[in-house]
Short mmCIF file of C-alpha atoms and ligand atoms in Angstrom, two decimals:
data_model
loop_
_atom_site.label_atom_id
_atom_site.label_comp_id
_atom_site.label_asym_id
_atom_site.label_seq_id
_atom_site.Cartn_x
_atom_site.Cartn_y
_atom_site.Cartn_z
CA MET A 1 -33.27 0.20 15.65
CA SER A 2 -30.85 0.41 18.45
CA GLN A 3 -28.71 3.22 19.91
CA GLN A 4 -25.71 0.50 18.42
CA ASP A 5 -26.27 0.60 14.87
CA LEU A 6 -26.93 4.64 13.72
CA HIS A 7 -23.19 4.72 13.45
CA ASP A 8 -24.28 2.49 10.67
CA LEU A 9 -26.01 4.92 9.28
CA GLY A 10 -24.75 7.55 6.40
CA VAL A 11 -25.59 11.27 6.60
CA ALA A 12 -28.94 11.04 4.38
CA GLN A 13 -30.53 8.09 6.30
CA LEU A 14 -29.39 9.27 9.49
CA ALA A 15 -30.77 13.28 8.29
CA ALA A 16 -34.28 10.55 7.17
CA LYS A 17 -33.97 9.54 11.13
CA LEU A 18 -33.57 12.93 12.38
CA ALA A 19 -36.49 15.09 10.45
CA ALA A 20 -38.80 11.86 11.15
CA GLY A 21 -38.18 13.01 15.00
CA GLU A 22 -37.24 9.02 15.96
CA VAL A 23 -33.52 10.18 17.17
CA SER A 24 -32.49 13.20 18.01
CA SER A 25 -29.86 15.25 17.25
CA VAL A 26 -28.55 15.04 21.08
CA GLU A 27 -28.37 11.45 21.06
CA VAL A 28 -26.98 10.55 17.12
CA THR A 29 -24.22 13.62 18.54
CA GLN A 30 -23.27 11.73 22.01
CA HIS A 31 -23.86 8.31 20.39
CA PHE A 32 -20.82 9.05 17.98
CA LEU A 33 -18.94 10.99 20.96
CA LYS A 34 -18.63 8.00 22.88
CA ARG A 35 -17.12 5.66 19.69
CA VAL A 36 -14.33 8.94 19.20
CA GLN A 37 -13.63 8.60 22.63
CA GLY A 38 -13.02 4.93 22.80
CA GLU A 39 -10.92 5.63 18.93
CA ALA A 40 -7.44 3.72 18.95
CA LEU A 41 -6.65 4.65 15.42
CA GLY A 42 -5.34 8.02 15.86
CA ALA A 43 -7.89 9.35 13.57
CA PHE A 44 -9.16 12.62 16.43
CA LEU A 45 -6.79 15.24 17.61
CA ALA A 46 -9.40 17.14 19.49
CA THR A 47 -12.92 17.13 20.59
CA ASP A 48 -15.11 19.02 23.08
CA ALA A 49 -18.49 17.12 23.89
CA ASP A 50 -19.86 20.55 25.27
CA VAL A 51 -19.65 22.49 22.39
CA SER A 52 -20.37 19.31 20.23
CA LEU A 53 -23.47 18.93 22.82
CA ALA A 54 -24.48 22.78 22.58
CA GLN A 55 -24.24 22.65 18.71
CA ALA A 56 -26.52 19.25 19.32
CA LYS A 57 -29.03 21.63 21.42
CA ALA A 58 -29.23 23.87 18.07
CA ALA A 59 -30.25 21.90 15.99
CA ASP A 60 -32.50 19.50 17.69
CA ALA A 61 -34.18 23.19 18.11
CA ARG A 62 -34.66 23.79 14.74
CA LEU A 63 -35.55 20.26 13.91
CA ALA A 64 -38.29 21.31 17.07
CA ALA A 65 -39.06 24.43 14.95
CA GLY A 66 -40.17 22.58 12.11
CA GLU A 67 -36.89 23.14 10.10
CA ARG A 68 -36.49 21.08 7.15
CA SER A 69 -33.18 21.00 5.70
CA PRO A 70 -30.74 18.54 4.69
CA LEU A 71 -27.60 18.18 7.06
CA LEU A 72 -29.61 19.16 10.16
CA GLY A 73 -28.59 17.73 12.74
CA VAL A 74 -25.95 15.55 11.09
CA PRO A 75 -22.55 14.79 13.11
CA LEU A 76 -19.68 15.89 11.06
CA ALA A 77 -15.69 15.92 12.24
CA HIS A 78 -13.47 18.59 10.28
CA LYS A 79 -9.14 17.64 8.77
CA ASP A 80 -7.16 19.74 11.05
CA VAL A 81 -6.32 21.66 8.32
CA PHE A 82 -9.37 24.19 9.02
CA VAL A 83 -9.44 27.04 11.60
CA THR A 84 -12.32 26.32 13.78
CA ARG A 85 -13.64 28.81 16.70
CA ASP A 86 -14.62 26.38 19.72
CA PHE A 87 -11.48 24.04 18.24
CA PRO A 88 -8.00 23.75 18.21
CA THR A 89 -6.43 23.99 14.73
CA THR A 90 -3.10 22.37 13.97
CA ALA A 91 -3.00 21.82 10.81
CA GLY A 92 -1.19 18.49 11.81
CA SER A 93 2.03 20.51 13.10
CA LYS A 94 3.67 21.03 16.25
CA MET A 95 4.19 24.65 15.09
CA LEU A 96 0.59 25.20 15.56
CA GLU A 97 0.29 23.52 18.90
CA ASN A 98 -2.31 24.63 21.10
CA TYR A 99 -3.43 27.93 18.12
CA ARG A 100 -6.77 28.55 18.23
CA SER A 101 -7.83 30.87 15.33
CA PRO A 102 -9.80 34.16 16.50
CA PHE A 103 -12.38 32.63 13.15
CA ASP A 104 -14.44 29.55 11.64
CA ALA A 105 -12.92 28.72 7.55
CA THR A 106 -16.20 29.87 5.20
CA VAL A 107 -16.75 25.94 4.97
CA VAL A 108 -16.74 25.09 8.97
CA SER A 109 -19.58 27.91 8.88
CA GLN A 110 -21.47 26.69 6.10
CA LEU A 111 -21.44 23.38 7.24
CA GLY A 112 -22.62 24.43 10.68
CA GLY A 113 -25.15 27.20 8.85
CA ALA A 114 -26.62 23.69 7.47
CA GLY A 115 -26.81 22.37 11.10
CA MET A 116 -24.19 19.91 11.10
CA VAL A 117 -23.03 19.14 14.22
CA THR A 118 -18.64 19.19 14.28
CA LEU A 119 -17.80 16.27 16.92
CA GLY A 120 -13.79 17.62 16.47
CA LYS A 121 -10.77 17.62 14.56
CA LEU A 122 -9.29 15.18 12.80
CA ASN A 123 -5.51 13.76 11.78
CA CYS A 124 -3.41 15.32 9.44
CA ASP A 125 -0.20 14.81 7.69
CA GLU A 126 1.51 18.13 8.40
CA PHE A 127 0.46 20.97 6.82
CA ALA A 128 -1.47 18.30 4.23
CA MET A 129 2.43 17.68 3.14
CA GLY A 130 2.22 13.50 2.50
CA SER A 131 0.36 10.50 1.36
CA GLY A 132 0.80 8.05 4.91
CA ASN A 133 -0.49 10.25 7.08
CA ASP A 134 2.72 9.81 8.67
CA ASN A 135 4.00 13.45 8.70
CA SER A 136 1.67 14.39 11.76
CA ALA A 137 3.21 15.57 14.39
CA TYR A 138 1.13 14.53 17.18
CA LYS A 139 0.54 10.46 16.28
CA PRO A 140 0.68 8.47 13.11
CA VAL A 141 -3.11 7.36 11.95
CA GLN A 142 -4.02 3.94 11.51
CA ASN A 143 -5.40 1.94 8.20
CA PRO A 144 -8.93 0.38 10.23
CA TRP A 145 -9.33 -2.14 7.54
CA ASP A 146 -5.53 -3.65 9.01
CA LEU A 147 -3.97 -1.70 11.69
CA SER A 148 -0.74 -2.49 10.84
CA ARG A 149 -0.92 -0.28 7.61
CA VAL A 150 -1.52 3.78 6.60
CA PRO A 151 -4.90 5.52 5.90
CA GLY A 152 -3.28 7.48 3.85
CA GLY A 153 -2.34 11.04 3.04
CA SER A 154 -2.79 13.84 3.96
CA SER A 155 -6.32 13.03 4.58
CA GLY A 156 -5.83 9.84 6.85
CA GLY A 157 -7.91 10.61 9.66
CA SER A 158 -11.10 11.65 7.93
CA ALA A 159 -10.97 8.64 6.24
CA ALA A 160 -10.01 6.14 8.74
CA ALA A 161 -12.62 7.79 10.66
CA VAL A 162 -15.22 7.13 8.53
CA ALA A 163 -14.55 3.54 7.28
CA ALA A 164 -14.28 2.57 10.99
CA ARG A 165 -17.72 4.49 10.96
CA LEU A 166 -16.35 6.41 14.11
CA VAL A 167 -17.92 9.89 12.00
CA PRO A 168 -21.26 10.02 8.93
CA ALA A 169 -18.71 12.59 7.37
CA ALA A 170 -15.99 14.36 6.93
CA THR A 171 -13.98 17.50 5.39
CA GLY A 172 -10.94 16.47 3.44
CA THR A 173 -8.56 18.80 1.32
CA ASP A 174 -6.86 17.98 -1.77
CA THR A 175 -4.14 19.51 -2.82
CA GLY A 176 -2.77 16.20 -4.87
CA GLY A 177 -4.83 13.72 -4.32
CA SER A 178 -5.40 13.70 -0.64
CA ILE A 179 -9.09 13.43 -0.68
CA ARG A 180 -9.16 10.98 -3.23
CA GLN A 181 -6.24 8.52 -2.44
CA PRO A 182 -7.09 8.41 1.81
CA ALA A 183 -10.49 7.75 0.54
CA SER A 184 -9.16 5.03 -1.62
CA LEU A 185 -7.67 3.11 0.58
CA THR A 186 -9.81 3.07 3.27
CA GLY A 187 -12.75 2.01 0.94
CA ILE A 188 -15.39 6.04 1.59
CA THR A 189 -16.43 8.14 -1.59
CA GLY A 190 -14.23 10.93 -2.38
CA ILE A 191 -14.96 13.93 -4.09
CA LYS A 192 -11.91 16.91 -4.85
CA PRO A 193 -14.32 18.87 -6.58
CA THR A 194 -12.88 22.25 -9.37
CA TYR A 195 -10.20 24.25 -7.95
CA GLY A 196 -12.36 27.02 -7.22
CA ARG A 197 -15.53 25.71 -6.25
CA CYS A 198 -15.41 25.53 -2.70
CA SER A 199 -14.13 28.25 -0.63
CA ARG A 200 -10.12 28.06 0.81
CA TYR A 201 -10.90 30.85 3.30
CA GLY A 202 -9.63 29.19 6.66
CA MET A 203 -7.86 26.88 5.10
CA VAL A 204 -4.08 26.30 5.94
CA ALA A 205 -2.28 26.92 3.32
CA PHE A 206 -0.32 24.24 1.65
CA ALA A 207 0.04 25.42 -2.24
CA SER A 208 -3.09 28.05 -2.53
CA SER A 209 -3.05 27.46 -6.66
CA LEU A 210 -3.48 23.85 -6.03
CA ASP A 211 -5.86 23.88 -2.62
CA GLN A 212 -9.42 22.52 -2.28
CA ALA A 213 -11.61 20.91 -0.81
CA GLY A 214 -14.09 18.67 -0.61
CA PRO A 215 -16.20 15.96 1.19
CA MET A 216 -15.55 11.84 2.59
CA ALA A 217 -18.54 10.07 3.01
CA ARG A 218 -19.58 6.57 2.43
CA SER A 219 -20.87 6.84 -0.34
CA ALA A 220 -21.48 9.32 -3.50
CA LEU A 221 -24.90 10.28 -2.28
CA ASP A 222 -23.71 11.40 0.68
CA CYS A 223 -20.98 13.80 -0.06
CA ALA A 224 -23.41 15.05 -3.14
CA LEU A 225 -25.23 16.45 0.19
CA LEU A 226 -22.67 17.64 1.65
CA LEU A 227 -20.27 19.45 -1.36
CA SER A 228 -24.78 20.97 -2.07
CA ALA A 229 -23.60 22.89 1.40
CA MET A 230 -19.73 23.48 1.10
CA ALA A 231 -19.54 24.70 -2.47
CA GLY A 232 -20.55 28.43 -3.25
CA PRO A 233 -18.38 31.57 -4.16
CA ASP A 234 -17.00 33.67 -0.80
CA PRO A 235 -16.20 37.06 -3.42
CA ASP A 236 -14.93 38.56 -0.16
CA ARG A 237 -12.60 36.48 1.55
CA ASP A 238 -11.39 33.97 -0.97
CA SER A 239 -9.89 35.51 -4.97
CA THR A 240 -10.33 31.83 -6.96
CA SER A 241 -13.42 30.80 -5.25
CA LEU A 242 -15.52 30.36 -8.54
CA ASP A 243 -18.14 33.03 -9.12
CA LEU A 244 -21.10 30.53 -10.03
CA PRO A 245 -24.14 30.37 -7.27
CA ALA A 246 -23.74 26.25 -4.68
CA VAL A 247 -25.50 23.63 -7.15
CA ASP A 248 -27.88 21.22 -5.68
CA TYR A 249 -25.86 18.16 -6.35
CA ALA A 250 -27.89 15.66 -4.81
CA ALA A 251 -31.13 16.62 -6.08
CA ASP A 252 -30.63 14.28 -9.11
CA LEU A 253 -29.32 11.61 -7.38
CA ILE A 254 -32.52 11.05 -4.88
CA ALA A 255 -34.42 11.56 -8.57
CA ALA A 256 -32.11 9.12 -10.28
CA SER A 257 -32.70 7.01 -7.74
CA ALA A 258 -36.42 7.64 -7.64
CA SER A 259 -37.38 7.20 -10.68
CA GLY A 260 -35.30 3.87 -11.33
CA THR A 261 -33.85 4.99 -14.64
CA GLY A 262 -34.37 1.31 -16.49
CA ALA A 263 -30.68 -0.54 -16.71
CA THR A 264 -28.76 1.46 -18.43
CA PRO A 265 -28.89 4.49 -16.61
CA LEU A 266 -25.21 5.88 -17.95
CA LYS A 267 -26.63 5.10 -21.99
CA GLY A 268 -24.66 7.48 -24.04
CA LEU A 269 -21.16 7.97 -20.87
CA ARG A 270 -18.51 7.17 -22.50
CA ILE A 271 -15.15 6.54 -20.17
CA GLY A 272 -12.28 7.64 -21.19
CA LEU A 273 -9.40 5.12 -19.97
CA PRO A 274 -5.85 6.35 -20.21
CA THR A 275 -3.95 3.61 -21.73
CA GLN A 276 -0.79 6.32 -18.80
CA PHE A 277 -2.69 5.32 -15.74
CA PHE A 278 -3.03 1.40 -16.67
CA GLY A 279 0.40 0.51 -17.70
CA ALA A 280 3.41 -1.52 -15.74
CA GLY A 281 3.09 0.74 -12.97
CA CYS A 282 0.06 -0.24 -11.02
CA SER A 283 -0.37 -3.48 -9.25
CA PRO A 284 -2.23 -6.34 -10.94
CA ASP A 285 -5.53 -6.56 -7.90
CA VAL A 286 -5.32 -2.96 -7.79
CA LEU A 287 -6.39 -2.97 -12.05
CA ALA A 288 -8.15 -6.38 -11.64
CA ALA A 289 -10.27 -4.21 -8.98
CA VAL A 290 -10.74 -1.75 -11.18
CA ARG A 291 -11.42 -3.65 -14.33
CA GLY A 292 -13.81 -5.19 -12.69
CA ALA A 293 -15.48 -2.08 -11.33
CA LEU A 294 -14.84 -0.54 -14.78
CA GLY A 295 -16.70 -3.41 -16.55
CA GLU A 296 -20.29 -2.51 -14.18
CA PHE A 297 -19.97 -0.07 -16.03
CA GLU A 298 -20.32 -0.84 -19.33
CA LYS A 299 -23.08 -2.68 -17.42
CA LEU A 300 -25.07 0.37 -17.22
CA GLY A 301 -24.82 1.37 -20.05
CA ALA A 302 -21.67 2.99 -20.00
CA THR A 303 -19.36 3.28 -23.12
CA LEU A 304 -14.86 2.39 -22.37
CA VAL A 305 -12.56 4.26 -25.09
CA ASP A 306 -9.07 4.51 -25.34
CA VAL A 307 -7.23 7.98 -24.37
CA SER A 308 -3.58 8.90 -23.63
CA LEU A 309 -2.37 11.43 -21.20
CA PRO A 310 1.21 11.61 -22.16
CA LEU A 311 2.65 14.20 -19.97
CA THR A 312 0.96 12.21 -16.97
CA GLU A 313 5.35 10.98 -15.80
CA LEU A 314 5.57 14.65 -15.57
CA SER A 315 3.13 15.15 -13.57
CA ILE A 316 5.39 14.29 -10.50
CA PRO A 317 8.56 16.21 -11.10
CA VAL A 318 6.31 19.43 -12.03
CA TYR A 319 3.86 18.82 -8.61
CA TYR A 320 7.08 18.81 -6.77
CA VAL A 321 8.66 22.01 -7.69
CA ILE A 322 4.92 23.44 -8.23
CA ALA A 323 3.39 22.03 -4.32
CA PRO A 324 7.19 23.22 -3.23
CA ALA A 325 7.44 26.50 -4.37
CA GLU A 326 4.19 27.27 -3.39
CA ALA A 327 4.76 25.98 0.61
CA SER A 328 8.10 27.94 0.71
CA SER A 329 5.55 31.27 0.33
CA ASN A 330 2.62 29.71 2.36
CA LEU A 331 4.87 28.13 5.47
CA SER A 332 6.87 31.87 5.63
CA ARG A 333 4.58 33.17 8.11
CA PHE A 334 5.02 30.61 10.76
CA ASP A 335 8.29 32.29 12.39
CA GLY A 336 7.25 32.59 15.64
CA VAL A 337 6.34 36.69 15.32
CA ARG A 338 3.14 36.35 13.31
CA TYR A 339 2.18 33.01 13.38
CA GLY A 340 3.17 30.01 15.76
CA HIS A 341 5.74 28.67 17.72
CA ARG A 342 8.51 30.38 19.28
CA ALA A 343 11.78 28.47 20.37
CA ALA A 344 12.55 29.35 24.66
CA ASN A 345 15.74 30.19 24.76
CA TYR A 346 17.26 32.87 21.29
CA GLY A 347 20.15 34.52 20.81
CA ASP A 348 19.09 37.57 18.45
CA LEU A 349 16.44 38.20 16.40
CA THR A 350 17.36 35.25 13.40
CA ASP A 351 18.88 32.94 16.03
CA MET A 352 14.40 33.56 16.80
CA TYR A 353 14.02 32.59 13.39
CA LYS A 354 15.86 29.78 13.28
CA LYS A 355 15.54 28.21 16.26
CA SER A 356 11.29 28.86 16.32
CA ARG A 357 11.18 26.97 12.34
CA SER A 358 13.76 23.83 12.64
CA GLU A 359 12.07 23.05 16.09
CA GLY A 360 8.25 23.53 14.81
CA PHE A 361 8.77 21.95 11.11
CA GLY A 362 9.09 18.24 10.75
CA ASP A 363 11.21 17.06 9.22
CA GLU A 364 8.31 16.81 5.10
CA ALA A 365 7.57 20.73 5.56
CA THR A 366 11.56 21.68 5.75
CA ARG A 367 12.27 19.09 2.33
CA ARG A 368 9.66 21.03 0.78
CA ILE A 369 10.86 24.52 2.36
CA MET A 370 13.72 24.00 0.53
CA ILE A 371 12.86 22.65 -1.97
CA GLY A 372 11.08 25.77 -2.41
CA THR A 373 13.09 27.71 -2.30
CA TYR A 374 15.39 26.80 -4.07
CA VAL A 375 13.33 26.08 -7.49
CA LEU A 376 12.58 29.98 -7.13
CA SER A 377 15.91 31.20 -6.35
CA HIS A 378 17.79 33.57 -8.60
CA GLY A 379 19.22 31.24 -11.21
CA TYR A 380 16.55 28.33 -10.84
CA TYR A 381 13.62 30.19 -10.99
CA ASP A 382 13.00 29.61 -15.03
CA ALA A 383 15.64 25.83 -15.17
CA TYR A 384 12.79 24.31 -12.62
CA TYR A 385 9.47 26.66 -11.56
CA LEU A 386 9.18 28.58 -14.33
CA LYS A 387 9.70 25.23 -16.75
CA ALA A 388 6.84 23.30 -14.68
CA GLN A 389 4.57 26.15 -15.10
CA LYS A 390 4.57 25.29 -18.67
CA ILE A 391 4.19 21.47 -17.97
CA ARG A 392 1.49 22.50 -16.13
CA ARG A 393 0.07 24.02 -18.98
CA LEU A 394 0.62 21.38 -21.40
CA ILE A 395 -0.69 18.82 -19.35
CA ALA A 396 -4.37 20.98 -18.70
CA GLN A 397 -4.08 20.51 -22.78
CA ASP A 398 -3.71 16.79 -22.48
CA PHE A 399 -7.05 16.49 -20.54
CA GLN A 400 -9.33 18.67 -23.11
CA LYS A 401 -8.01 16.31 -25.96
CA ALA A 402 -8.94 13.82 -24.51
CA PHE A 403 -12.30 15.65 -23.26
CA THR A 404 -13.34 15.65 -26.43
CA GLN A 405 -13.81 12.35 -26.41
CA CYS A 406 -15.03 10.66 -24.24
CA ASP A 407 -17.15 12.44 -20.71
CA ILE A 408 -15.65 11.22 -17.36
CA ILE A 409 -11.99 9.76 -17.75
CA ALA A 410 -11.15 6.89 -14.85
CA GLY A 411 -8.69 4.80 -13.80
CA PRO A 412 -6.80 4.30 -11.19
CA VAL A 413 -6.48 6.15 -7.89
CA SER A 414 -3.04 4.34 -6.02
CA PRO A 415 -1.21 1.67 -8.03
CA THR A 416 -1.13 -0.33 -4.69
CA VAL A 417 -3.00 -0.82 -2.16
CA ALA A 418 -2.49 0.39 1.29
CA TRP A 419 1.29 0.11 2.76
CA LYS A 420 2.37 -0.41 6.23
CA ILE A 421 3.29 1.77 8.37
CA GLY A 422 6.35 3.46 8.33
CA GLU A 423 7.42 1.77 4.94
CA LYS A 424 7.74 4.76 3.58
CA SER A 425 9.14 6.32 6.00
CA ASP A 426 12.42 7.03 4.78
CA ASP A 427 11.87 7.61 1.71
CA PRO A 428 10.02 10.52 0.21
CA VAL A 429 10.25 9.57 -3.46
CA ALA A 430 8.40 6.75 -2.72
CA ASN A 431 6.06 8.53 -1.49
CA TYR A 432 5.64 10.83 -4.05
CA LEU A 433 5.41 7.62 -6.39
CA ALA A 434 2.07 6.86 -5.01
CA ASP A 435 0.60 10.33 -5.78
CA ILE A 436 1.15 9.75 -10.25
CA TYR A 437 -2.26 8.89 -10.68
CA THR A 438 -3.74 12.13 -8.55
CA LEU A 439 -0.82 14.55 -9.72
CA SER A 440 -2.17 15.61 -13.15
CA SER A 441 -5.95 16.40 -12.47
CA SER A 442 -4.62 18.35 -9.16
CA LEU A 443 -2.30 20.54 -11.47
CA ALA A 444 -4.94 20.69 -14.36
CA GLY A 445 -7.40 22.24 -11.39
CA LEU A 446 -10.36 19.64 -12.94
CA PRO A 447 -12.88 18.07 -10.45
CA GLY A 448 -11.88 13.55 -9.22
CA MET A 449 -13.59 11.67 -6.71
CA SER A 450 -12.46 8.24 -5.32
CA VAL A 451 -15.70 5.17 -5.49
CA PRO A 452 -14.90 2.21 -3.41
CA ALA A 453 -14.74 -0.49 -6.42
CA GLY A 454 -13.12 -4.23 -4.79
CA PHE A 455 -10.36 -5.32 -3.06
CA GLY A 456 -6.85 -6.22 -3.58
CA ALA A 457 -3.73 -7.31 -1.88
CA GLY A 458 -4.50 -8.20 1.37
CA GLY A 459 -8.32 -7.54 1.41
CA LEU A 460 -7.77 -3.92 1.50
CA PRO A 461 -9.91 -1.20 -0.41
CA VAL A 462 -9.29 -0.25 -4.09
CA GLY A 463 -10.79 3.24 -4.84
CA LEU A 464 -11.95 3.58 -9.14
CA GLN A 465 -10.63 7.42 -9.56
CA LEU A 466 -13.10 8.76 -11.92
CA ILE A 467 -11.84 12.69 -13.25
CA GLY A 468 -14.53 15.38 -15.21
CA ASN A 469 -14.28 18.23 -16.98
CA TYR A 470 -14.13 21.86 -15.15
CA PHE A 471 -17.75 22.19 -12.92
CA LYS A 472 -18.61 18.68 -13.34
CA GLU A 473 -18.42 17.28 -10.74
CA GLY A 474 -22.83 16.44 -10.31
CA GLN A 475 -21.85 14.55 -13.81
CA LEU A 476 -18.98 12.75 -11.02
CA LEU A 477 -21.40 12.37 -8.47
CA GLY A 478 -23.99 11.00 -10.08
CA ALA A 479 -22.02 7.69 -12.25
CA ALA A 480 -20.68 7.39 -9.13
CA HIS A 481 -24.17 7.31 -8.02
CA GLN A 482 -25.41 5.24 -9.61
CA PHE A 483 -22.42 2.37 -10.08
CA GLN A 484 -23.33 2.63 -5.91
CA LEU A 485 -27.14 0.84 -6.52
CA ALA A 486 -25.66 -1.06 -8.51
CA THR A 487 -23.28 -2.49 -6.19
CA ASP A 488 -22.22 -2.42 -2.65
CA TRP A 489 -18.97 -2.42 -2.35
CA HIS A 490 -19.36 1.01 -0.68
CA GLN A 491 -21.04 -0.10 1.89
CA LYS A 492 -18.49 -2.89 3.43
CA ALA A 493 -17.14 -2.26 7.02
CA PRO A 494 -13.96 -2.99 7.53
CA GLY A 495 -13.61 -5.63 10.10
CA THR A 496 -11.64 -4.36 12.85
CA LEU A 497 -15.05 -2.32 13.36
CA ALA A 498 -16.20 -2.82 16.89
N1 LIG B 1 0.31 13.49 -1.85
C1 LIG B 1 0.86 14.60 -2.30
C2 LIG B 1 1.45 15.88 -1.29
O1 LIG B 1 2.12 14.69 -0.43
C3 LIG B 1 -1.08 15.66 -2.13
C4 LIG B 1 -1.68 16.23 -0.79
C5 LIG B 1 -1.91 16.65 -0.85
O2 LIG B 1 -3.18 16.52 -1.14
N2 LIG B 1 -2.44 17.67 0.45
O3 LIG B 1 1.83 16.56 -1.26
#
């Protein structure tokens, strides 16, 4: 295989080549760095060839010493909300321009320890707030399937980079859909694990009761390989990380592909379709692709059952009270003293805070701080924040009711395919509405994934969402893997690819 084709390989395939000694990590890294240096999508915010090549050399040394592990020597890039010692971390905000963390996020050090090579940091919506990556303080990201369109958000840089084969895999974070929705809009695979499955230590906090890290790659198998290294308890650093040992999510998938489980490997799997996910709010092209994918699951032996998540509509107001409330608290540390940009000219202390924060935060972050402060203030706390928390609990209960009738819940990820850059920039509510199918499972803390399921209007990718019960990441990845063994939607590449 020529060097030119290395970027067509996924994580598992690259790891196999590295293990077989057919290519070195330095060669793979150089190949991807060259692609990244020529990228015009706006996906990357930082690279450092010296750092990446030093990591690749270290991986090659481990390979030469006979070490064999599933991610050793394979490159990836991190969403710029994971703090990194060797690269700047901005969280997509001017507030953190040129910020260097003195330590690595747990997820970053775990993937680094597994031998992955960091190619750089990926663009995102400011503090992970957005659905189109047009809230980045630096530049919008273009969708490689149509450069005039958004890649989704907030992990838009991660999604675009994986879809355009600038990296074989990336990390993302999902607070209300930010792994699943950009994965859907760019035709890649992404999984948000159960809340607490991966450590949040070193993730720039947006809404702490919702934030969760996860992998974005081209296939369920590649996501499983990454998640196995990312997941696991972090008791000394994140008290909300689950006390469950790391799991080898890929082992079952690899065994399933090797053994060939027959024509109906998903026999016995009950897939619940919430009525509320298939209503008038979803555009017909998306529904057609989703239904087509579900037909494939039926062929694989799964049965489809109707379920109901009656409070789906309320997930938008509930999320957009709780997430801003937590954000307003988390972002208070960016005051120009403890963290973040400090205004050059100011009068007294209050003036310094005001100017620093006004200059450092963009419109969406400011809007959420104002909403959050409002709903937490005396007199409004009960009416908004407490009420939202109560409905959040009811939303979680609805899922548990649905899971008495099914094993996995399925539906669309996004009500439409990718929209034009700028189309929703002046209309925050239009952006918020695009999150309708991802917010409820986030509020419940459930794992969810997006699997490429076909194409909709304009030949743009559509993702199928699979939502599992708590800790059922393995089941989601297994079902998605069987679907990907039977279909090739996840292997399609954008026509704009160089
Ligand atoms: N689009 C949602 C928001 O703007 C979700 C973002 C996320 O998951 N980080 O808050």
